Coordinates of C-alpha atoms in Angstrom, one line a residue:
M1 CA -8.4 131.1 91.1
T2 CA -9.4 134.7 91.8
V3 CA -11.1 137.2 89.5
L4 CA -9.6 140.7 89.8
E5 CA -10.3 144.1 88.4
R6 CA -8.0 146.9 87.4
P7 CA -9.1 150.4 86.5
L8 CA -7.9 151.6 83.1
P9 CA -6.9 155.2 82.1
N10 CA -10.0 155.5 79.9
G11 CA -12.3 155.0 82.9
K12 CA -13.2 151.4 82.1
T13 CA -12.4 148.3 84.1
H14 CA -10.3 145.4 83.0
R15 CA -11.1 142.0 84.6
F16 CA -8.6 139.3 84.7
V17 CA -8.0 136.0 86.5
F18 CA -5.1 135.4 88.9
I19 CA -4.0 131.7 89.0
P20 CA -1.4 131.3 91.8
S21 CA 1.8 129.5 90.7
R22 CA 4.7 128.4 92.9
I23 CA 8.2 127.1 92.3
Q24 CA 7.1 123.7 93.5
D25 CA 4.7 123.6 90.6
N26 CA 7.6 123.6 88.2
Q27 CA 8.5 119.9 88.5
L28 CA 11.0 120.1 85.7
L29 CA 13.1 122.8 87.4
M30 CA 12.9 121.1 90.8
Q31 CA 14.0 117.7 89.5
N32 CA 16.9 119.2 87.6
D33 CA 18.0 121.4 90.5
P34 CA 16.8 120.1 93.9
D35 CA 18.8 122.8 95.8
Y36 CA 17.1 125.6 93.8
I37 CA 14.9 126.8 96.8
N38 CA 17.9 126.9 99.1
N39 CA 19.8 128.9 96.5
L40 CA 16.9 131.4 96.4
Y41 CA 17.4 132.2 100.0
L42 CA 21.1 132.6 99.5
V43 CA 20.8 135.3 96.8
G44 CA 18.9 137.5 99.1
S45 CA 16.1 138.3 96.6
E46 CA 13.1 138.8 98.9
Q47 CA 10.8 139.4 95.9
L48 CA 11.8 136.3 94.1
V49 CA 11.5 134.1 97.2
K50 CA 8.1 135.5 98.0
A51 CA 6.8 135.1 94.4
W52 CA 8.2 131.7 93.7
L53 CA 7.6 130.0 97.0
N54 CA 4.3 131.5 97.9
G55 CA 2.8 132.2 94.5
D56 CA 2.6 135.9 95.3
W57 CA 3.4 137.4 91.9
N58 CA 2.1 140.8 93.0
A59 CA 5.7 141.1 94.3
V60 CA 6.9 141.5 90.7
E61 CA 4.0 143.4 89.2
G62 CA 5.2 145.7 86.5
A63 CA 7.9 143.3 85.4
F64 CA 9.8 144.5 82.3
F65 CA 9.4 141.1 80.6
D66 CA 5.8 140.4 81.6
C67 CA 5.6 137.8 78.8
W68 CA 7.9 135.5 80.6
N69 CA 6.4 132.1 81.4
S70 CA 8.6 129.5 82.9
S71 CA 6.3 126.7 81.8
K72 CA 6.9 127.8 78.2
H73 CA 10.4 129.2 78.2
V74 CA 12.2 126.7 80.4
V75 CA 13.1 123.3 79.0
R76 CA 14.9 120.3 80.3
P77 CA 18.4 120.0 78.8
F78 CA 18.7 117.8 75.7
A79 CA 21.4 116.8 73.3
L80 CA 21.7 119.6 70.7
P81 CA 21.4 118.4 67.1
A82 CA 24.8 118.6 65.3
D83 CA 23.5 120.9 62.6
W84 CA 22.3 123.6 65.0
T85 CA 24.5 126.8 64.7
R86 CA 26.0 127.8 68.1
F87 CA 27.1 131.2 69.2
R88 CA 27.8 133.1 72.4
S89 CA 27.1 136.5 73.9
M90 CA 28.8 138.3 76.7
D91 CA 28.5 141.3 79.0
W92 CA 31.7 142.3 80.6
G93 CA 32.0 143.0 84.4
S94 CA 34.6 142.8 87.1
A95 CA 33.4 144.5 90.3
H96 CA 29.9 143.7 89.0
P97 CA 29.1 140.3 87.5
F98 CA 30.0 139.4 83.9
S99 CA 27.7 137.1 82.0
V100 CA 28.4 134.7 79.1
G101 CA 25.6 132.8 77.4
W102 CA 25.8 130.0 74.9
W103 CA 23.0 129.7 72.3
A104 CA 22.0 127.3 69.6
I105 CA 19.7 128.1 66.7
A106 CA 17.1 125.5 65.8
S107 CA 17.5 124.6 62.1
D108 CA 14.1 123.0 62.0
D109 CA 11.1 122.3 64.3
Y110 CA 12.4 120.1 67.2
Q111 CA 10.2 118.0 69.4
T112 CA 11.0 118.0 73.1
E113 CA 9.2 116.2 75.9
T114 CA 7.1 119.3 76.6
G115 CA 6.5 120.7 73.2
I116 CA 8.0 121.9 69.9
I117 CA 10.9 124.3 69.5
P118 CA 10.1 126.2 66.3
R119 CA 12.6 126.5 63.5
G120 CA 14.7 129.7 63.9
S121 CA 14.3 129.8 67.7
I122 CA 17.4 130.3 69.9
V123 CA 18.0 128.0 72.9
R124 CA 20.2 129.1 75.8
Y125 CA 22.0 125.9 76.7
R126 CA 24.8 127.1 78.9
E127 CA 25.8 130.1 81.0
W128 CA 28.6 131.4 83.1
Y129 CA 27.6 134.1 85.5
G130 CA 30.5 135.8 87.3
C131 CA 28.7 136.5 90.5
K132 CA 30.0 136.0 94.0
D133 CA 28.2 133.1 95.7
G134 CA 25.5 134.3 98.1
E135 CA 25.9 138.0 97.1
A136 CA 23.6 139.2 94.4
N137 CA 25.1 141.7 91.9
V138 CA 28.7 141.3 93.2
G139 CA 31.3 140.3 90.7
L140 CA 34.2 137.9 91.0
K141 CA 36.8 140.5 90.0
L142 CA 38.5 138.1 87.6
T143 CA 40.9 139.5 85.0
A144 CA 40.1 139.5 81.3
E145 CA 42.7 136.8 80.9
E146 CA 41.0 134.6 83.5
V147 CA 37.6 135.1 82.0
G148 CA 38.9 134.3 78.5
R149 CA 40.5 131.1 79.6
G150 CA 37.3 130.2 81.5
V151 CA 35.2 130.6 78.3
A152 CA 37.7 128.5 76.3
E153 CA 37.7 125.7 79.0
R154 CA 33.9 125.6 78.8
E155 CA 34.3 125.0 75.1
G156 CA 36.7 122.1 75.5
A157 CA 40.1 123.9 75.8
V158 CA 42.8 122.7 78.3
F159 CA 45.4 125.0 79.9
A160 CA 48.6 124.3 81.8
E161 CA 49.2 125.8 85.2
S162 CA 51.3 128.5 83.4
G163 CA 48.2 129.6 81.5
Q164 CA 49.5 128.2 78.2
M165 CA 46.8 126.5 76.1
T166 CA 47.6 122.8 75.6
K167 CA 44.4 121.9 73.8
A168 CA 42.3 124.1 71.6
P169 CA 38.5 124.4 72.1
T170 CA 36.6 121.5 70.5
E171 CA 33.1 123.1 70.5
D172 CA 32.2 124.6 67.1
I173 CA 31.1 128.2 68.0
E174 CA 30.1 130.1 64.9
Y175 CA 30.6 133.6 66.4
G176 CA 30.4 135.7 69.6
V177 CA 29.2 139.2 70.4
L178 CA 30.5 141.2 73.3
D179 CA 29.6 144.4 75.2
P180 CA 31.0 147.3 73.0
A181 CA 32.6 148.9 76.1
A182 CA 35.0 145.9 76.2
F183 CA 36.6 147.1 73.0
S184 CA 37.6 150.5 74.4
E185 CA 41.4 151.2 74.7
D186 CA 42.4 153.4 77.6
G187 CA 46.2 153.6 77.5
G188 CA 46.6 149.9 76.9
P189 CA 45.0 146.8 75.2
S190 CA 41.2 146.5 75.5
I191 CA 39.4 143.9 77.5
H192 CA 38.6 142.1 74.3
E193 CA 42.2 142.1 73.1
R194 CA 43.4 140.7 76.5
L195 CA 40.7 138.1 76.6
S196 CA 41.3 136.9 73.1
K197 CA 45.1 136.9 73.4
A198 CA 44.9 134.7 76.5
T199 CA 43.2 132.0 74.4
D200 CA 45.6 132.3 71.4
Y201 CA 42.7 134.0 69.7
K202 CA 40.7 130.8 69.7
V203 CA 37.9 132.7 71.6
W204 CA 36.9 135.9 69.8
F205 CA 34.0 138.2 69.7
G206 CA 32.5 140.9 67.5
R207 CA 31.2 144.2 68.8
A208 CA 27.6 143.7 69.9
D209 CA 24.8 146.0 68.8
N210 CA 24.1 148.0 72.0
K211 CA 20.9 149.6 70.9
R212 CA 18.6 149.3 73.9
V213 CA 15.3 150.9 72.8
S214 CA 13.7 151.4 69.4
M215 CA 14.5 154.6 67.5
K216 CA 13.3 155.9 64.2
G217 CA 11.7 152.7 63.2
A218 CA 14.6 150.4 64.0
M219 CA 13.8 147.7 66.6
G220 CA 15.9 148.0 69.8
G221 CA 17.4 145.2 71.8
W222 CA 14.6 145.0 74.4
D223 CA 12.0 144.7 71.7
Q224 CA 14.0 142.0 69.9
M225 CA 14.2 140.1 73.1
R226 CA 10.6 140.6 74.0
S227 CA 9.5 139.5 70.5
R228 CA 11.4 136.3 70.9
L229 CA 9.9 135.6 74.3
K230 CA 6.4 136.1 72.8
G231 CA 7.1 134.2 69.6
D232 CA 4.1 133.5 67.4
G233 CA 1.7 133.9 70.3
E234 CA 1.6 130.2 71.0
R235 CA 5.2 129.1 70.8
P236 CA 8.2 131.2 72.0
G237 CA 11.2 132.0 69.9
L238 CA 13.6 131.9 72.9
F239 CA 14.1 128.9 75.2
V240 CA 16.3 128.5 78.3
F241 CA 17.7 125.2 79.6
S242 CA 16.6 124.7 83.2
T243 CA 20.3 124.5 84.2
C244 CA 20.7 128.3 83.4
K245 CA 19.4 129.2 86.8
D246 CA 20.8 132.7 86.9
F247 CA 18.9 133.7 83.8
I248 CA 15.8 132.3 85.3
R249 CA 16.5 134.0 88.6
T250 CA 17.2 137.5 87.4
V251 CA 15.5 138.2 84.1
P252 CA 11.8 137.7 85.2
L253 CA 12.3 140.2 88.1
L254 CA 13.6 143.2 86.1
Q255 CA 11.5 146.3 86.3
H256 CA 10.9 149.3 84.1
D257 CA 13.0 152.4 84.5
P258 CA 10.7 154.8 86.4
D259 CA 12.1 157.8 84.3
R260 CA 12.2 155.9 81.0
P261 CA 9.5 153.2 80.8
E262 CA 10.7 151.8 77.5
D263 CA 14.0 150.8 79.1
L264 CA 14.6 148.6 82.2
D265 CA 15.9 149.8 85.5
T266 CA 19.7 149.6 85.3
K267 CA 20.1 149.7 89.0
A268 CA 18.9 146.1 89.1
E269 CA 20.8 142.9 88.4
D270 CA 20.6 143.4 84.6
H271 CA 23.8 141.8 83.4
I272 CA 22.4 138.6 82.0
A273 CA 19.6 140.6 80.4
D274 CA 22.1 142.8 78.6
E275 CA 24.1 139.8 77.5
A276 CA 20.9 138.1 76.2
R277 CA 19.9 141.3 74.4
Y278 CA 23.3 141.3 72.5
G279 CA 22.5 137.7 71.5
C280 CA 19.0 138.6 70.3
M281 CA 20.3 141.6 68.3
S282 CA 22.7 139.3 66.5
R283 CA 19.8 137.2 65.3
P284 CA 16.9 139.5 64.4
Y285 CA 13.6 137.7 65.0
L286 CA 11.3 136.9 62.2
P287 CA 8.3 134.6 63.1
V288 CA 8.1 131.5 60.9
K289 CA 4.9 131.7 58.9
E290 CA 3.1 128.5 57.8
V291 CA 3.2 128.1 54.1
K292 CA -0.3 127.6 52.8
K293 CA -0.8 125.1 50.0
P294 CA -2.2 126.7 46.8
V295 CA -5.9 125.9 46.1
V296 CA -6.2 123.6 43.0
Q297 CA -9.3 124.3 41.0
R298 CA -11.0 121.2 39.6
D299 CA -13.2 120.7 36.5
W300 CA -16.5 118.9 36.2
F301 CA -14.8 115.5 36.2
D302 CA -12.9 116.3 39.4
E303 CA -9.6 116.5 37.6
P304 CA -7.2 119.4 38.2
E305 CA -7.5 122.0 35.5
E306 CA -4.5 122.4 33.3
E307 CA -2.8 125.7 33.0
E308 CA -3.8 127.7 30.0
T309 CA -1.1 127.7 27.4
N310 CA -0.6 129.8 24.3
W311 CA -0.5 127.5 21.3
R312 CA 0.6 130.2 19.0
V313 CA 4.1 130.0 17.7
A314 CA 5.9 133.3 17.3

């Protein structure tokens, strides 16, 4: 543990404690994905390897989501309660990666082995990141039809070799939100239309709210996402299954745009963050406040006082 000092713009000095943390310290992640360290080397992210293997978090100083804490936000997969609403969010990409995230909304406080997931929180329980193995930020170049069928298959659908659906999706997905650019028509059907048609319209999306930063009092997507990561100060409002390794790999590393600090640097691998932002905007975050019980006044005989009533009859 090291005590550090950082000069502030007002001339004063801020003292803080640096406690090194390494990937090996996250036993939950290591048990669930023993090859995670090997995969880190494959993606070629020098900053992430240095930070997670050696505990050198100065490598990611100035992170856009500085409230990220893997010990709080990452949870071991568990069976989702049947009454939790499920939805999906998606960011389209071909030459660059696409990202699909599946989320569940906690209908009530839920106890896990590491803590409580508060009511109203969203849990990322599955992801599909269309990134080429071993090459960060390089897409799979799949067609919209292939991606649509891939989404449906992950929700229980079955397709014949011809591409014809022989079994409809079995997972109950309440709704989906998709990158608004995927709805654009440029001399032909849109990406969304092609994707949906390939699944007999069993997989569908609404147009996502693409507001990135706050404007005129309205909360932007990044603020919504950050609010969920912070939660009520003790418990987050957004959790990620440890199996969603690409979210865990990319989101904590994102930096501020040097020319627009309230936005993140779009030159980075930001596809999962964009997709998660769409999901957060579809579920505006409101911290759950504890309901205080009313104070009951007692009389001299320690009995609750009865409410005053008007005995007069009109």
